[in-house]
Amino acid sequence: MSVVTTALAMERHDIQWEQLGTHDEHLSVVNYKKEQRTKEVKALEKSIAKIQNQQLDVKAVEQIDAKNVPLSSKVMLEKEAYKTLVTAAQKYVVQVKRESKLEKALAAAEKAIAGLKERVLELTRTITSLTKQLDQYRSIRGRLDRGKLQSENTELRKQNNIFKLIIEQHGLGHLLGGKKSQRQERDAL
Protein backbone atom coordinates (compact mmCIF):
# COMPACT_ATOMS: atom_id res chain seq x y z
CA MET A 1 0.00 0.00 0.00
CA SER A 2 1.37 3.43 -0.83
CA VAL A 3 1.75 6.13 1.79
CA VAL A 4 -1.01 8.17 0.13
CA THR A 5 -3.43 5.22 0.13
CA THR A 6 -2.60 4.49 3.76
CA ALA A 7 -3.07 8.13 4.71
CA LEU A 8 -6.46 8.26 2.97
CA ALA A 9 -7.60 5.05 4.67
CA MET A 10 -6.50 6.40 8.04
CA GLU A 11 -8.30 9.68 7.39
CA ARG A 12 -11.50 7.82 6.47
CA HIS A 13 -11.43 6.01 9.82
CA ASP A 14 -10.41 9.09 11.84
CA ILE A 15 -7.02 7.63 12.74
CA GLN A 16 -4.26 10.12 13.49
CA TRP A 17 -0.73 9.55 12.19
CA GLU A 18 1.78 10.01 14.99
CA GLN A 19 4.99 11.66 13.83
CA LEU A 20 7.87 10.28 15.88
CA GLY A 21 10.60 12.12 14.00
CA THR A 22 12.68 8.96 13.72
CA HIS A 23 12.74 8.73 9.93
CA ASP A 24 15.65 10.23 8.02
CA GLU A 25 14.56 11.84 4.81
CA HIS A 26 16.00 10.54 1.59
CA LEU A 27 18.36 12.93 -0.12
CA SER A 28 17.74 14.00 -3.66
CA VAL A 29 20.53 13.26 -6.11
CA VAL A 30 21.58 16.89 -6.13
CA ASN A 31 21.67 17.12 -2.32
CA TYR A 32 23.58 13.82 -2.12
CA LYS A 33 26.17 15.07 -4.61
CA LYS A 34 26.40 18.35 -2.74
CA GLU A 35 26.98 16.49 0.52
CA GLN A 36 29.67 14.31 -1.10
CA ARG A 37 31.44 17.35 -2.57
CA THR A 38 31.38 19.05 0.82
CA LYS A 39 33.03 15.98 2.35
CA GLU A 40 35.64 15.98 -0.41
CA VAL A 41 36.37 19.68 0.17
CA LYS A 42 36.81 19.09 3.90
CA ALA A 43 39.16 16.17 3.22
CA LEU A 44 41.16 18.30 0.77
CA GLU A 45 41.35 21.17 3.24
CA LYS A 46 42.66 18.77 5.90
CA SER A 47 45.25 17.43 3.47
CA ILE A 48 46.40 20.94 2.59
CA ALA A 49 46.63 21.89 6.24
CA LYS A 50 48.58 18.70 6.98
CA ILE A 51 51.02 19.35 4.17
CA GLN A 52 51.47 22.98 5.15
CA ASN A 53 52.16 21.90 8.72
CA GLN A 54 54.94 19.62 7.58
CA GLN A 55 57.99 21.75 8.05
CA LEU A 56 61.24 20.89 6.45
CA ASP A 57 63.95 20.34 8.92
CA VAL A 58 65.10 23.93 8.54
CA LYS A 59 67.47 23.70 11.46
CA ALA A 60 69.23 20.72 9.91
CA VAL A 61 69.63 22.60 6.64
CA GLU A 62 70.83 25.75 8.43
CA GLN A 63 73.43 23.78 10.34
CA ILE A 64 75.07 22.53 7.17
CA ASP A 65 78.57 23.88 7.12
CA ALA A 66 79.64 24.74 3.63
CA LYS A 67 83.42 25.02 3.26
CA ASN A 68 84.96 26.79 0.36
CA VAL A 69 87.20 24.69 -1.85
CA PRO A 70 90.59 26.35 -2.26
CA LEU A 71 91.25 27.91 -5.67
CA SER A 72 87.66 27.30 -6.80
CA SER A 73 84.20 28.88 -6.69
CA LYS A 74 82.69 25.62 -5.43
CA VAL A 75 81.79 24.62 -1.89
CA MET A 76 82.39 21.36 -0.18
CA LEU A 77 79.87 19.56 2.06
CA GLU A 78 80.16 16.60 4.27
CA LYS A 79 78.43 13.52 2.87
CA GLU A 80 75.87 13.47 5.70
CA ALA A 81 75.06 17.17 5.22
CA TYR A 82 74.71 16.66 1.47
CA LYS A 83 72.22 13.82 2.01
CA THR A 84 70.20 15.98 4.42
CA LEU A 85 70.14 18.82 1.91
CA VAL A 86 69.05 16.53 -0.97
CA THR A 87 66.33 14.93 1.18
CA ALA A 88 65.04 18.35 2.23
CA ALA A 89 64.99 19.54 -1.39
CA GLN A 90 63.12 16.41 -2.52
CA LYS A 91 60.56 16.79 0.26
CA TYR A 92 60.08 20.42 -0.70
CA VAL A 93 59.48 19.58 -4.37
CA VAL A 94 57.00 16.81 -3.46
CA GLN A 95 55.23 19.15 -1.05
CA VAL A 96 54.89 21.89 -3.69
CA LYS A 97 53.49 19.40 -6.24
CA ARG A 98 50.97 18.03 -3.72
CA GLU A 99 49.82 21.51 -2.74
CA SER A 100 49.36 22.40 -6.40
CA LYS A 101 47.26 19.27 -7.07
CA LEU A 102 45.21 19.78 -3.92
CA GLU A 103 44.57 23.42 -4.73
CA LYS A 104 43.36 22.45 -8.22
CA ALA A 105 41.12 19.75 -6.75
CA LEU A 106 39.79 22.19 -4.16
CA ALA A 107 39.01 24.76 -6.85
CA ALA A 108 37.19 22.10 -8.92
CA ALA A 109 35.23 20.94 -5.86
CA GLU A 110 34.24 24.51 -4.98
CA LYS A 111 33.09 25.06 -8.57
CA ALA A 112 31.04 21.84 -8.44
CA ILE A 113 29.49 22.89 -5.12
CA ALA A 114 28.57 26.28 -6.56
CA GLY A 115 26.88 24.53 -9.51
CA LEU A 116 25.04 22.18 -7.18
CA LYS A 117 23.87 25.09 -5.03
CA GLU A 118 22.46 26.78 -8.14
CA ARG A 119 20.73 23.53 -9.15
CA VAL A 120 19.25 23.22 -5.64
CA LEU A 121 17.89 26.76 -5.94
CA GLU A 122 16.32 25.93 -9.31
CA LEU A 123 14.76 22.76 -7.94
CA THR A 124 13.50 24.63 -4.88
CA ARG A 125 11.78 27.16 -7.15
CA THR A 126 10.26 24.34 -9.20
CA ILE A 127 9.05 22.56 -6.06
CA THR A 128 7.49 25.78 -4.79
CA SER A 129 5.67 26.29 -8.09
CA LEU A 130 4.44 22.69 -8.18
CA THR A 131 3.32 22.91 -4.55
CA LYS A 132 1.22 25.96 -5.40
CA GLN A 133 -0.36 24.12 -8.34
CA LEU A 134 -1.08 21.11 -6.15
CA ASP A 135 -2.71 23.34 -3.54
CA GLN A 136 -4.94 24.81 -6.25
CA TYR A 137 -6.01 21.32 -7.38
CA ARG A 138 -6.67 20.30 -3.80
CA SER A 139 -8.83 23.37 -3.21
CA ILE A 140 -10.92 22.56 -6.31
CA ARG A 141 -11.21 18.94 -5.23
CA GLY A 142 -12.23 20.08 -1.76
CA ARG A 143 -15.04 22.17 -3.18
CA LEU A 144 -16.53 19.13 -4.89
CA ASP A 145 -18.86 17.26 -2.58
CA ARG A 146 -18.53 13.64 -3.70
CA GLY A 147 -21.44 12.38 -1.66
CA LYS A 148 -23.76 15.01 -3.07
CA LEU A 149 -22.59 14.32 -6.62
CA GLN A 150 -23.06 10.57 -6.21
CA SER A 151 -26.56 10.93 -4.79
CA GLU A 152 -27.48 13.39 -7.57
CA ASN A 153 -26.12 10.93 -10.16
CA THR A 154 -28.16 8.09 -8.64
CA GLU A 155 -31.31 10.24 -8.68
CA LEU A 156 -30.76 11.19 -12.33
CA ARG A 157 -30.31 7.53 -13.29
CA LYS A 158 -33.59 6.66 -11.57
CA GLN A 159 -35.38 9.46 -13.42
CA ASN A 160 -33.84 8.33 -16.72
CA ASN A 161 -35.07 4.77 -16.18
CA ILE A 162 -38.58 6.05 -15.32
CA PHE A 163 -38.66 8.14 -18.50
CA LYS A 164 -37.53 5.16 -20.57
CA LEU A 165 -40.31 3.03 -19.09
CA ILE A 166 -42.93 5.71 -19.80
CA ILE A 167 -41.69 6.08 -23.40
CA GLU A 168 -41.86 2.32 -23.96
CA GLN A 169 -45.34 2.08 -22.31
CA HIS A 170 -46.64 4.64 -24.80
CA GLY A 171 -45.16 2.71 -27.73
CA LEU A 172 -42.45 5.27 -28.47
CA GLY A 173 -39.50 2.96 -27.75
CA HIS A 174 -38.34 3.24 -31.35
CA LEU A 175 -37.44 6.86 -30.59
CA LEU A 176 -34.84 5.65 -28.11
CA GLY A 177 -33.05 3.78 -30.91
CA GLY A 178 -31.67 0.28 -30.53
CA LYS A 179 -34.37 -0.56 -28.00
CA LYS A 180 -36.98 -1.44 -30.68
CA SER A 181 -35.58 -4.89 -31.38
CA GLN A 182 -35.36 -5.65 -27.66
CA ARG A 183 -39.00 -4.58 -27.17
CA GLN A 184 -40.15 -6.72 -30.13
CA GLU A 185 -38.33 -9.77 -28.75
CA ARG A 186 -39.91 -9.21 -25.34
CA ASP A 187 -43.40 -8.82 -26.84
CA ALA A 188 -42.93 -11.97 -28.91
CA LEU A 189 -42.30 -14.04 -25.78
C-alpha atoms as one frame of an Amber mdcrd trajectory, in Angstrom:
protein
   0.000   0.000   0.000   1.373   3.432  -0.828   1.747   6.132   1.792  -1.006
   8.165   0.125  -3.429   5.223   0.132  -2.599   4.493   3.761  -3.067   8.133
   4.707  -6.462   8.264   2.965  -7.602   5.046   4.673  -6.495   6.397   8.042
  -8.304   9.683   7.386 -11.498   7.823   6.466 -11.434   6.007   9.819 -10.415
   9.086  11.844  -7.017   7.632  12.742  -4.256  10.119  13.491  -0.729   9.546
  12.189   1.779  10.006  14.992   4.987  11.658  13.834   7.865  10.277  15.878
  10.596  12.119  13.996  12.676   8.955  13.716  12.741   8.727   9.932  15.653
  10.232   8.018  14.563  11.842   4.812  15.996  10.540   1.590  18.358  12.933
  -0.120  17.736  13.999  -3.662  20.528  13.256  -6.113  21.580  16.895  -6.126
  21.672  17.115  -2.321  23.575  13.824  -2.121  26.167  15.073  -4.611  26.397
  18.352  -2.742  26.978  16.486   0.515  29.666  14.307  -1.099  31.444  17.351
  -2.573  31.378  19.053   0.816  33.030  15.980   2.351  35.641  15.981  -0.408
  36.365  19.678   0.167  36.813  19.091   3.897  39.160  16.172   3.218  41.157
  18.296   0.765  41.352  21.172   3.236  42.664  18.773   5.898  45.250  17.433
   3.467  46.400  20.944   2.587  46.628  21.888   6.241  48.576  18.703   6.982
  51.022  19.352   4.166  51.466  22.979   5.148  52.160  21.903   8.717  54.939
  19.622   7.581  57.995  21.747   8.052  61.235  20.892   6.447  63.945  20.338
   8.920  65.102  23.927   8.538  67.467  23.696  11.464  69.231  20.717   9.908
  69.633  22.600   6.636  70.828  25.749   8.429  73.432  23.783  10.344  75.068
  22.529   7.174  78.566  23.883   7.121  79.645  24.735   3.627  83.415  25.017
   3.255  84.965  26.787   0.363  87.202  24.691  -1.854  90.594  26.348  -2.261
  91.249  27.908  -5.668  87.659  27.298  -6.798  84.198  28.881  -6.687  82.694
  25.624  -5.432  81.787  24.624  -1.893  82.392  21.358  -0.181  79.874  19.560
   2.056  80.157  16.600   4.266  78.427  13.516   2.867  75.865  13.468   5.699
  75.062  17.171   5.223  74.709  16.663   1.465  72.223  13.816   2.009  70.204
  15.979   4.422  70.138  18.823   1.910  69.049  16.527  -0.967  66.331  14.929
   1.177  65.040  18.354   2.230  64.988  19.544  -1.388  63.122  16.413  -2.520
  60.564  16.789   0.256  60.077  20.419  -0.696  59.480  19.578  -4.372  56.999
  16.810  -3.457  55.228  19.151  -1.055  54.890  21.885  -3.691  53.489  19.401
  -6.236  50.973  18.027  -3.720  49.825  21.509  -2.744  49.361  22.396  -6.397
  47.265  19.268  -7.067  45.211  19.784  -3.923  44.567  23.423  -4.730  43.358
  22.446  -8.220  41.124  19.747  -6.751  39.795  22.187  -4.156  39.013  24.761
  -6.847  37.188  22.104  -8.918  35.233  20.939  -5.865  34.240  24.505  -4.976
  33.094  25.057  -8.566  31.035  21.841  -8.440  29.494  22.893  -5.123  28.566
  26.283  -6.560  26.885  24.530  -9.505  25.041  22.178  -7.176  23.869  25.087
  -5.029  22.458  26.775  -8.136  20.732  23.531  -9.147  19.253  23.217  -5.636
  17.885  26.764  -5.935  16.322  25.930  -9.314  14.759  22.760  -7.945  13.496
  24.630  -4.881  11.782  27.162  -7.146  10.263  24.339  -9.204   9.045  22.561
  -6.063   7.495  25.782  -4.792   5.671  26.290  -8.088   4.439  22.690  -8.179
   3.322  22.908  -4.554   1.222  25.962  -5.396  -0.361  24.122  -8.339  -1.075
  21.106  -6.148  -2.707  23.343  -3.539  -4.945  24.813  -6.255  -6.009  21.321
  -7.382  -6.671  20.301  -3.804  -8.825  23.365  -3.207 -10.922  22.557  -6.306
 -11.208  18.942  -5.234 -12.234  20.082  -1.758 -15.045  22.168  -3.176 -16.531
  19.127  -4.885 -18.862  17.255  -2.582 -18.527  13.645  -3.698 -21.435  12.381
  -1.657 -23.758  15.014  -3.067 -22.589  14.316  -6.624 -23.061  10.568  -6.209
 -26.565  10.934  -4.790 -27.478  13.389  -7.566 -26.124  10.929 -10.159 -28.162
   8.094  -8.645 -31.314  10.244  -8.684 -30.761  11.189 -12.326 -30.310   7.530
 -13.292 -33.593   6.656 -11.574 -35.381   9.460 -13.421 -33.838   8.334 -16.721
 -35.074   4.773 -16.178 -38.577   6.048 -15.321 -38.656   8.139 -18.495 -37.531
   5.163 -20.572 -40.313   3.033 -19.089 -42.932   5.707 -19.803 -41.694   6.076
 -23.395 -41.863   2.322 -23.956 -45.338   2.079 -22.314 -46.641   4.636 -24.802
 -45.156   2.707 -27.728 -42.446   5.269 -28.467 -39.500   2.963 -27.748 -38.342
   3.237 -31.347 -37.444   6.863 -30.593 -34.841   5.654 -28.111 -33.052   3.781
 -30.910 -31.669   0.276 -30.526 -34.373  -0.565 -27.998 -36.979  -1.440 -30.678
 -35.577  -4.892 -31.379 -35.356  -5.646 -27.658 -38.999  -4.585 -27.167 -40.154
  -6.723 -30.125 -38.327  -9.767 -28.749 -39.906  -9.207 -25.344 -43.401  -8.816
 -26.838 -42.927 -11.971 -28.907 -42.300 -14.039 -25.779
